Short mmCIF file of C-alpha atoms in Angstrom, two decimals:
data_model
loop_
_atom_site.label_atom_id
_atom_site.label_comp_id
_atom_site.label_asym_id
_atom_site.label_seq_id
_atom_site.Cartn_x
_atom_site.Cartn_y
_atom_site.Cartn_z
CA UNK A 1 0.00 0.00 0.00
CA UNK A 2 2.83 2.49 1.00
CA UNK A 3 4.45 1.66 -1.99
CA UNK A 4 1.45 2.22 -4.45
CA UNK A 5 1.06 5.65 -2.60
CA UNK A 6 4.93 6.55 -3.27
CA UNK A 7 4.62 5.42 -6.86
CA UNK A 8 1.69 7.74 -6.98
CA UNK A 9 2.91 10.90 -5.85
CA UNK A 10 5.89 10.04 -7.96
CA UNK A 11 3.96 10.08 -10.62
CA UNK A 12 2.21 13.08 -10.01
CA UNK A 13 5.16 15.25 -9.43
CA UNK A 14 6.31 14.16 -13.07
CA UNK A 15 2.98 15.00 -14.34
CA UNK A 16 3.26 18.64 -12.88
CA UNK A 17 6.31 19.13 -14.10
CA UNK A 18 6.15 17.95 -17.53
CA UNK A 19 3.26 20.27 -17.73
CA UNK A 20 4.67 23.24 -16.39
CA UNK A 21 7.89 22.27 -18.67
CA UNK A 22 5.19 22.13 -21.34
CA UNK A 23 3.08 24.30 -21.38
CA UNK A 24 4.54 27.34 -23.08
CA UNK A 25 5.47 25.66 -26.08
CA UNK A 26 2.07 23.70 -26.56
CA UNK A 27 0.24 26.74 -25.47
CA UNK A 28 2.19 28.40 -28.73
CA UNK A 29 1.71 25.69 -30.76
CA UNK A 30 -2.13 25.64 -30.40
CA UNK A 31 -3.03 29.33 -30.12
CA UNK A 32 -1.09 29.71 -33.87
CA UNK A 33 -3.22 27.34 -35.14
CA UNK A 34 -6.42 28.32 -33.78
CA UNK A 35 -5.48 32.50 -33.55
CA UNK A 36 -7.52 31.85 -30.67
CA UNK A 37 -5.58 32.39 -26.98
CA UNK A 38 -8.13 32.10 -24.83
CA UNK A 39 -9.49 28.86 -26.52
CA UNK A 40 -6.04 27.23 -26.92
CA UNK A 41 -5.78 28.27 -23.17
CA UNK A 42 -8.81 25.92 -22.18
CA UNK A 43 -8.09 23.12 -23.90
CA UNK A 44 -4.81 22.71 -22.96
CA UNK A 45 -6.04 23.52 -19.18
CA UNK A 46 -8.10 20.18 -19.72
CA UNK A 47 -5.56 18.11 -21.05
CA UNK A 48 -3.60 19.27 -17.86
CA UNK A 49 -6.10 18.26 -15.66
CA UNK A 50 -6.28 14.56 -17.68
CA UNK A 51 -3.06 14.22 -17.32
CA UNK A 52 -2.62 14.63 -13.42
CA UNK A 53 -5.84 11.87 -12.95
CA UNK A 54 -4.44 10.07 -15.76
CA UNK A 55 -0.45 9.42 -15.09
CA UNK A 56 -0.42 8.73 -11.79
CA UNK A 57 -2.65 5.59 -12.55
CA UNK A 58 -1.00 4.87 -16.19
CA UNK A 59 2.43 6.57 -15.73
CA UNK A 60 3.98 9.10 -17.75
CA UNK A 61 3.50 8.77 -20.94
CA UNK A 62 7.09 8.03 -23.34
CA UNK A 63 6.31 11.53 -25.16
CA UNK A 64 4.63 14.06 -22.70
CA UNK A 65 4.34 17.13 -24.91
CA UNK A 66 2.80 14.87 -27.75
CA UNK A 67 0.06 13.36 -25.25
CA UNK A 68 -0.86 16.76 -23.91
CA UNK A 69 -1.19 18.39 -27.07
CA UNK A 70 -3.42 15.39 -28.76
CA UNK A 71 -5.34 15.85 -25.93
CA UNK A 72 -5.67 19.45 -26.29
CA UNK A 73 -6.17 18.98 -29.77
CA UNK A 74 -9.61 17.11 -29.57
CA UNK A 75 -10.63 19.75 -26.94
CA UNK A 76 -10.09 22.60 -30.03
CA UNK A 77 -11.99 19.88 -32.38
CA UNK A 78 -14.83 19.31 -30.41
CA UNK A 79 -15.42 22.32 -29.21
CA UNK A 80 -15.33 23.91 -32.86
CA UNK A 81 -17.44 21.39 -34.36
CA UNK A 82 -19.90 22.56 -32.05
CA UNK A 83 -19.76 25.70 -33.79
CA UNK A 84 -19.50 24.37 -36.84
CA UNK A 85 -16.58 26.70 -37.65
CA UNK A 86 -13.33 24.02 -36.89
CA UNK A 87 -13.02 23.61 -40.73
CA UNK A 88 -10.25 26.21 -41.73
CA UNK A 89 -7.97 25.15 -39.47
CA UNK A 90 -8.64 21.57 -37.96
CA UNK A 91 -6.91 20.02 -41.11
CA UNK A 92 -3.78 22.24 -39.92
CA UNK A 93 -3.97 20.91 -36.36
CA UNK A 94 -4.21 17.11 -37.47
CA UNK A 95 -1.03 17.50 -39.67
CA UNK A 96 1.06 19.30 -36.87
CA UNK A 97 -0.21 16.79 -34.41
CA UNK A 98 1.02 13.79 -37.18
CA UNK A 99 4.62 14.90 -36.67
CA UNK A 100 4.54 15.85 -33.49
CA UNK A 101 5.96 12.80 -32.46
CA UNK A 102 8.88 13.13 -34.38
CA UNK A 103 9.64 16.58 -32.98
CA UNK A 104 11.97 17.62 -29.72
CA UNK A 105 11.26 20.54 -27.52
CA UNK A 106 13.87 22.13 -29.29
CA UNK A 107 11.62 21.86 -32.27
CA UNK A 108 8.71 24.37 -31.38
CA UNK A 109 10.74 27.38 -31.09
CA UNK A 110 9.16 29.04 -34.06
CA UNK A 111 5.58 28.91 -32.89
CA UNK A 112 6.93 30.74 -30.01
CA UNK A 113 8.59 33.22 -31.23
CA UNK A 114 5.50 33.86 -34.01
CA UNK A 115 3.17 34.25 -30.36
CA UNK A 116 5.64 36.83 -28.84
CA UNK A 117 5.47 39.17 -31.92
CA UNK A 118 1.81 38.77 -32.24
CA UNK A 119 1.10 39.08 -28.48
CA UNK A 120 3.09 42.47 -29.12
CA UNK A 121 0.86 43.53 -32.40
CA UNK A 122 0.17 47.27 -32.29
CA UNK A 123 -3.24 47.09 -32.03
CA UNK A 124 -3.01 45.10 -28.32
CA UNK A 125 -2.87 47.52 -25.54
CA UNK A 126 0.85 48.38 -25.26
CA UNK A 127 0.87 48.00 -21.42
CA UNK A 128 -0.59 44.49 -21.75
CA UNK A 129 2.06 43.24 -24.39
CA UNK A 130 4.48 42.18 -21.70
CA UNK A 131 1.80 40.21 -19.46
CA UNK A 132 -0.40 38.71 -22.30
CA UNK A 133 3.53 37.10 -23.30
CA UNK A 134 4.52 36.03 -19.61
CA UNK A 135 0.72 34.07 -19.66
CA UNK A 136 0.58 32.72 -23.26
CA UNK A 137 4.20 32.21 -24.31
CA UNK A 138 6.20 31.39 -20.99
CA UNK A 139 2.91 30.11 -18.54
CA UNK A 140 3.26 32.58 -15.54
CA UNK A 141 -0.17 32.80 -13.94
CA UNK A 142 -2.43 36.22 -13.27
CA UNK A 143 -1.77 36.10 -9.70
CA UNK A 144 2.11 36.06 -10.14
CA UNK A 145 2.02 38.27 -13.28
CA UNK A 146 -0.26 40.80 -10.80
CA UNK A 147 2.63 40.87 -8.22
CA UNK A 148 5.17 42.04 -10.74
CA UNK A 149 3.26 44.57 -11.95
CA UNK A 150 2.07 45.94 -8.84
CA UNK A 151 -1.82 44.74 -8.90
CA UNK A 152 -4.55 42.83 -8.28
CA UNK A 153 -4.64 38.90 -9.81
CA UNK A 154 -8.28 40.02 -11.33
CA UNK A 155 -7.27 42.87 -12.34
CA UNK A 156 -4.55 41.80 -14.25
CA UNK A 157 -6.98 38.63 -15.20
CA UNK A 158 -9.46 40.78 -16.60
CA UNK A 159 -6.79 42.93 -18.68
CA UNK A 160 -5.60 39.98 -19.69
CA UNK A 161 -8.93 38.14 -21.01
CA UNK A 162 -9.67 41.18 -23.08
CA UNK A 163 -6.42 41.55 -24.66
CA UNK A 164 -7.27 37.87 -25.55
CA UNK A 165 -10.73 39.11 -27.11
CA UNK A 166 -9.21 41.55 -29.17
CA UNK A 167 -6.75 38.75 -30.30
CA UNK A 168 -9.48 36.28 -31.51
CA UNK A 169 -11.92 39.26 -33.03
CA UNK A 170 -9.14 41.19 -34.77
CA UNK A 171 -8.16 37.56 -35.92
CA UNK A 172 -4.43 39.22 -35.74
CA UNK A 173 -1.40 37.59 -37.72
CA UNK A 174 0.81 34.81 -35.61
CA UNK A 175 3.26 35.54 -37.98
CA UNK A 176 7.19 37.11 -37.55
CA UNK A 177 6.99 40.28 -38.79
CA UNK A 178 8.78 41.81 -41.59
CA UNK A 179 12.24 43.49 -40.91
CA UNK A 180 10.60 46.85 -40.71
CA UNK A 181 8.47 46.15 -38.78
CA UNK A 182 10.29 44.07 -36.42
CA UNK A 183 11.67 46.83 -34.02
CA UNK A 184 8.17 48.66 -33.44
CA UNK A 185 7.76 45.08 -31.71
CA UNK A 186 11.24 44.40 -30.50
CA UNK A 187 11.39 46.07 -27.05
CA UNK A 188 7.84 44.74 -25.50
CA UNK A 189 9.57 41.38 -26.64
CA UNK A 190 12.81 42.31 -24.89
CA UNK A 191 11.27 43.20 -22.19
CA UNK A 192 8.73 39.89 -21.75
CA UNK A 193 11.56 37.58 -22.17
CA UNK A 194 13.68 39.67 -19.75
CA UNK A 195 10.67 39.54 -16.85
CA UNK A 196 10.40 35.82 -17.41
CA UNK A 197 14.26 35.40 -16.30
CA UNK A 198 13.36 37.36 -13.53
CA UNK A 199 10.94 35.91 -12.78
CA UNK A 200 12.59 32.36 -12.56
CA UNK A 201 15.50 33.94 -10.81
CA UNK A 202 13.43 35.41 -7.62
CA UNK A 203 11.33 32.10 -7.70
CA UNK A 204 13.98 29.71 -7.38
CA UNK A 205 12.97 28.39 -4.36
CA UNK A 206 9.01 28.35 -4.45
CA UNK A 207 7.56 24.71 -4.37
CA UNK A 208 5.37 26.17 -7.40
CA UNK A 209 7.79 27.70 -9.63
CA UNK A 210 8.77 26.43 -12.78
CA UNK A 211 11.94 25.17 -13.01
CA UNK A 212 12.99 25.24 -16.17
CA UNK A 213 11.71 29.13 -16.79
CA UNK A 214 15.04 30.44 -16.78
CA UNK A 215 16.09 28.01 -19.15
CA UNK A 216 13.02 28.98 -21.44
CA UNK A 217 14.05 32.51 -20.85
CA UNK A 218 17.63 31.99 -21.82
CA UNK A 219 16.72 30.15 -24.98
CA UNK A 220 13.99 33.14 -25.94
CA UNK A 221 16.54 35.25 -26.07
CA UNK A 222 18.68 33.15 -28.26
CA UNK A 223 16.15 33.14 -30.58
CA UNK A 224 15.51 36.53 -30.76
CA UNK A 225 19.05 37.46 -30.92
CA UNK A 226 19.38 35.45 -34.09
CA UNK A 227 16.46 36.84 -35.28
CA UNK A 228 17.68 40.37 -34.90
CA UNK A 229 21.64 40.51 -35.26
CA UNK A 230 22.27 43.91 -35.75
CA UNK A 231 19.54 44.55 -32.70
CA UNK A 232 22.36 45.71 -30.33
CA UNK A 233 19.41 45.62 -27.36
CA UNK A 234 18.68 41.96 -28.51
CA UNK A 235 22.22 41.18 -28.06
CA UNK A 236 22.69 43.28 -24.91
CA UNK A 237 19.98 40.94 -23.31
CA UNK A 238 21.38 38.06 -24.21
CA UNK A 239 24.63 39.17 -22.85
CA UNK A 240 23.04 40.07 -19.36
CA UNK A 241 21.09 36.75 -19.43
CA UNK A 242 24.17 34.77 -19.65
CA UNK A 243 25.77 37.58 -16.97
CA UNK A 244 23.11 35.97 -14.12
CA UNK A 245 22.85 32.64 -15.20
CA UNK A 246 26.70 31.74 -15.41
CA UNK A 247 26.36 32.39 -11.44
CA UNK A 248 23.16 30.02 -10.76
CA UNK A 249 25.11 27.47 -9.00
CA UNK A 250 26.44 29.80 -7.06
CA UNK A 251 23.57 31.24 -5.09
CA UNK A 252 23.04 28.67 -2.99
CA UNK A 253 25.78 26.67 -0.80
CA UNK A 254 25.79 22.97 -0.43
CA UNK A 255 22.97 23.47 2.29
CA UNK A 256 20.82 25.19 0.15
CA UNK A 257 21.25 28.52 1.84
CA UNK A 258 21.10 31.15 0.32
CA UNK A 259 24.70 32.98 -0.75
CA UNK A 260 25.18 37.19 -1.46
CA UNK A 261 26.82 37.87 -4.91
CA UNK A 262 29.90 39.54 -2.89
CA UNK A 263 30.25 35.76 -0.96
CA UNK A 264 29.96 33.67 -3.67
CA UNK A 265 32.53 31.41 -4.43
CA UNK A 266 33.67 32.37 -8.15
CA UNK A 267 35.16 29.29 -8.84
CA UNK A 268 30.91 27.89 -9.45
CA UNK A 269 30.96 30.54 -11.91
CA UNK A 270 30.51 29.37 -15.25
CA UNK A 271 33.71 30.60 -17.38
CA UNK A 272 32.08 29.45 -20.70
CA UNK A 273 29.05 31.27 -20.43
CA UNK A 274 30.75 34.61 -19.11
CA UNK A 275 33.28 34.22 -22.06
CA UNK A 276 29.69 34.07 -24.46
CA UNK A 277 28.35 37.21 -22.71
CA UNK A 278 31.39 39.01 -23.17
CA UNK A 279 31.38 38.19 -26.99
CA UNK A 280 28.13 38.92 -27.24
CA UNK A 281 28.31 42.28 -24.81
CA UNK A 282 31.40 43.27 -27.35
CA UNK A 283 29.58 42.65 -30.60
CA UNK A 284 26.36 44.83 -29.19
CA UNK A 285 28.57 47.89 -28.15
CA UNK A 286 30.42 47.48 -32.33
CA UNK A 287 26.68 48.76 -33.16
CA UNK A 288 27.31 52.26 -31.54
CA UNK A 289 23.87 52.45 -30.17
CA UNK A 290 23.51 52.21 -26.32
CA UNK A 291 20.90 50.66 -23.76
CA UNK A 292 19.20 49.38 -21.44
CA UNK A 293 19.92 45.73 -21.25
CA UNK A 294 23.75 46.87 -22.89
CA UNK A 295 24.44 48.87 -19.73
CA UNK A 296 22.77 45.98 -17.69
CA UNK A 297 25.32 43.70 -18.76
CA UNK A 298 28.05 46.20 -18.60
CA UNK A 299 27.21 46.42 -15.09
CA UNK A 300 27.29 42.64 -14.92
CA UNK A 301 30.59 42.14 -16.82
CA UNK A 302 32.35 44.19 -13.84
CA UNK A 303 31.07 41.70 -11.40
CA UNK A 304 32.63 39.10 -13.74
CA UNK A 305 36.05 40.49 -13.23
CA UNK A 306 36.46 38.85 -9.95
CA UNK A 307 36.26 35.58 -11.95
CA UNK A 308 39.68 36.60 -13.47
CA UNK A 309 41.26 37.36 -9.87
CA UNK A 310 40.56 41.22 -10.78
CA UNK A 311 38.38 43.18 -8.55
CA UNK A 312 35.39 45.32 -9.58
CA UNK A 313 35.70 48.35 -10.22
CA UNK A 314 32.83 49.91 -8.00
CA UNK A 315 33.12 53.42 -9.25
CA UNK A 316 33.03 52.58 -12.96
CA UNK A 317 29.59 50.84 -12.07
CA UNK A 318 28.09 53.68 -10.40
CA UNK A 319 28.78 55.56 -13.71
CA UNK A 320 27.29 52.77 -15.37
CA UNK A 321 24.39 52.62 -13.37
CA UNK A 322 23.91 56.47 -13.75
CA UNK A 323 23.99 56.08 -17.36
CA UNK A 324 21.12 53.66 -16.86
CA UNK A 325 18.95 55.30 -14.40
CA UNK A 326 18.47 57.94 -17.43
CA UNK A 327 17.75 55.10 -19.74
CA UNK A 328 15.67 53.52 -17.16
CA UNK A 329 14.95 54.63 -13.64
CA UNK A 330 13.70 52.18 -11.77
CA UNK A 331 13.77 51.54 -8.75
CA UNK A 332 16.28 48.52 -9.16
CA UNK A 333 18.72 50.01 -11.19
CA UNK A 334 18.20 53.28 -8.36
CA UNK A 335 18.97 50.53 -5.34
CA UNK A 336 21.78 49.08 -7.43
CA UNK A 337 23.42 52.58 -7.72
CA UNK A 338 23.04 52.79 -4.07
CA UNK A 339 24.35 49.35 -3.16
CA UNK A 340 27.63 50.52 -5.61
CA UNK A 341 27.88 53.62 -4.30
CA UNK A 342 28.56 52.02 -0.57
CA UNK A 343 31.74 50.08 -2.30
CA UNK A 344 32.94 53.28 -3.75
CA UNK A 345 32.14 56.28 -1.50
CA UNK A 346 31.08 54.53 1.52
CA UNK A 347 27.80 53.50 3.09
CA UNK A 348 27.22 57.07 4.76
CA UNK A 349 26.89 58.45 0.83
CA UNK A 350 24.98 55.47 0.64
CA UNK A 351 22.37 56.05 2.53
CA UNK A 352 21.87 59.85 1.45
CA UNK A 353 21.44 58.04 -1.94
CA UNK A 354 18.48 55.64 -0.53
CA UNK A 355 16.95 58.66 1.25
CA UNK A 356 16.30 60.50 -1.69
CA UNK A 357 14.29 57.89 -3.10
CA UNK A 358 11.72 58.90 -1.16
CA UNK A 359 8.49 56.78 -0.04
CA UNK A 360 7.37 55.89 -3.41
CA UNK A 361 6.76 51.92 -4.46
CA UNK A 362 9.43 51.11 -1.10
CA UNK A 363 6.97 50.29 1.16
CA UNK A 364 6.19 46.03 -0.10
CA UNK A 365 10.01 46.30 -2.25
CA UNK A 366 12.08 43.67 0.05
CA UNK A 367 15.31 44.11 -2.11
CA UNK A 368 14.70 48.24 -0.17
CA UNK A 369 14.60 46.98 3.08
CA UNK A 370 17.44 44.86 2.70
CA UNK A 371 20.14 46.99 1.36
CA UNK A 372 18.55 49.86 4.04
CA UNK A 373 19.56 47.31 6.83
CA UNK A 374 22.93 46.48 5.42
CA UNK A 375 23.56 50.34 5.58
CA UNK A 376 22.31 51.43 9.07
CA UNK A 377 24.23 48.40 10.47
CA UNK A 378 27.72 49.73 8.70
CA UNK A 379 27.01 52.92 10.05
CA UNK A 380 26.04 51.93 13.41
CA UNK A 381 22.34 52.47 13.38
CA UNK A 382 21.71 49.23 14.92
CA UNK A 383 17.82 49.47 16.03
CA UNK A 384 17.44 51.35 12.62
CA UNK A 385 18.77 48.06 10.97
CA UNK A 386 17.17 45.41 13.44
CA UNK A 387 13.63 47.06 11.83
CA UNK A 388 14.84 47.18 8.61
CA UNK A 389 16.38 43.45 8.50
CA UNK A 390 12.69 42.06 9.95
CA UNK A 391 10.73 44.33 7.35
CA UNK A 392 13.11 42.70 4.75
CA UNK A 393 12.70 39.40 6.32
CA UNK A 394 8.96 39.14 6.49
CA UNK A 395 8.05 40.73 2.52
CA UNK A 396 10.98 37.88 1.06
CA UNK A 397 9.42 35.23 -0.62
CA UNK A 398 12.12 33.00 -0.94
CA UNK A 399 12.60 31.24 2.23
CA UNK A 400 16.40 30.95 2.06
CA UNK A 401 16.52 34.67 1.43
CA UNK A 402 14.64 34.67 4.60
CA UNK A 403 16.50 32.76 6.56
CA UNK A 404 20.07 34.64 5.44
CA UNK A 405 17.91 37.92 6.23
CA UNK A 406 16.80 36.89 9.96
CA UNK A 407 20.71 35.54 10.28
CA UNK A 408 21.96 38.78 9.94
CA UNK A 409 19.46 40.23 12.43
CA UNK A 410 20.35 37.22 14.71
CA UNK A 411 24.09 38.53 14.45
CA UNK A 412 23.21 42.31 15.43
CA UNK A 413 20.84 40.98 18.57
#
């Protein structure tokens, strides 16, 4: 009995993650068929729900993807027989699904791609291009989509089921975009594939996360960087991508806890990776046009010196990071500036640097709190710090962030 159970919940946990692994690619694989999101969405939902009854009894099936998507696939059919309207493209479907078997993951990429650009069509809301991509192309739920953005889960639902409307009514093209036309789309693109690494990166630790997002992110922006070489901002992401990801390893310790950027042990670091974002850094800043994601990676590259024995050069970052704040001030790249600023000036102009931030979007920002409570404890505001580390402590998510957060407030009590 005990080991039926086991076998059980081992097969479920393969189900969910084969369909979070999934679910991106088949989502994009079914919505350019049908031009339908919202549709696609459902039906694949179903064959989700099949497949956690299903393969815990049966086991996993030799081709996941292919199961789902059949599955899916008579969902579509059915649905749009019903409405006697499945003719134009059910004879599309049944030939995809034919060689489906025969195709990888690595095999979809297209349909992707052909979803980001039309998720970021001109004539969808521009503020919903980069959450209608996070939900359709890389399957981030409303609720966690909401908290990036700063709002309610059905508020952001609601956005994003009429962005979906307009989708199926305008009956919009799923189509790459000529070269003229492919920079009006580039950025929202950029900037989807971008919050999807992040995304993976501060979720690294939740039981629900997916864990191959950062992988899917990684390999977006691949694609798009082949798909626009003389993009420098395509290649600049890229760069910065590969930046973070060469250092993966490194963020946790053989515990599991939860390791700084300044104590990680460089010798994790990924040399091949940071020798591909350098390349790929160097051929964006040949194209003489600056950015975002360029000075990103700039600022990243630094970090990468101590990989070569060098040290960073702190006060060449704060110029890079004032460059950026002009290109884009967030609040990030303003906390970043801050956090550099206390390796080159000292924490004192440090903190003058967080005050003037002001009240602003701080209040639920954890990343705030925490670099606030590094500073007062440099500079000897201890009960200052002691607040700051447990208002840091309680908005982290990420429980060994926590734990390295109520550490250092153990150390100061």
């Amino acid at each position: 009995m005990i080991d039926d159970q086991a076998q059980n919940e081992s097969a479920r946990r393969a189900a969910e993650l084969a369909a979070r692994a999934s679910y991106g690619r088949l989502l994009a694989l079914l919505a350019a068929r049908t031009r339908d999101v919202a549709a696609a969405e459902d039906a694949l939902s179903d064959s989700l729900k099949i497949a956690l009854e299903t393969w815990p009894r049966d086991g996993v099936p030799a081709n996941p993807e292919a199961w789902l998507v059949q599955v899916a696939r008579r969902r579509i059919i059915d649905s749009e027989r019903r409405d006697r309207t499945a003719a134009a493209y059910v004879p599309e479907i049944t030939r995809q699904i034919e060689s489906l078997n025969e195709k990888t993951a690595a095999e979809f990429p297209d349909e992707r791609l052909r979803l980001l650009f039309a998720c970021a069509h001109p004539q969808v809301d521009p503020m919903l291009h980069t959450p209608l991509m996070l939900q359709t192309v890389l399957g981030l739920d409303a609720a966690r989509i909401a908290s990036a953005f700063l709002v309610s889960p059905s508020t952001m639902g609601q956005r994003l089921s009429r962005a979906k409307a307009r989708i199926r009514e305008q009956k919009l093209q799923f189509e790459l975009p000529g070269p003229d036309k492919v920079p009006a789309r580039l950025d929202a693109v950029l900037r989807a594939v971008y919050a999807a690494y992040n995304c993976a990166w501060e979720g690294i630790s939740e039981p629900d996360s997916n864990p191959g997002l950062a992988g899917e992110a990684l390999f977006l922006a691949r694609l798009v960087a082949a798909l626009s070489p003389h993009e420098p901002e395509a290649l600049g992401l890229l760069a910065l991508i590969l930046f973070c990801e060469s250092r993966a390893i490194a963020r946790r310790n053989g515990e599991g806890a939860y390791v700084p950027l300044d104590l990680q042990d460089t010798a994790l670091w990924s040399r091949a990776m940071i020798d591909e974002a350098e390349g790929t850094l160097n051929r964006a800043s040949m194209l003489h046009k600056p950015g975002r994601f360029q000075l990103e990676a700039a600022i990243q590259s630094a970090h990468a010196e101590r990989v070569r024995g060098g040290a960073v050069d702190w006060h060449s970052v704060v110029i890079l990071y004032d460059a950026l704040i002009l290109t884009a001030p967030t609040l990030g790249a303003r906390l970043g500036r801050a956090a550099a600023l206390a390796s080159s000036a000292g924490s004192d102009a440090a903190c003058r640097a967080i005050d003037d931030l002001g009240a602003a979007g701080v209040e639920q920002h954890q990343p705030y709190w925490a670099l606030r409570a590094h500073l007062a404890a440099n500079t000897g505001r201890l009960e200052d710090a002691r607040s700051c580390y447990r208002k840091a402590a309680g908005l982290a998510t990420d429980p060994s962030v926590r734990n390295f957060l109520l550490g250092r407030l153990a150390q100061l009590e």
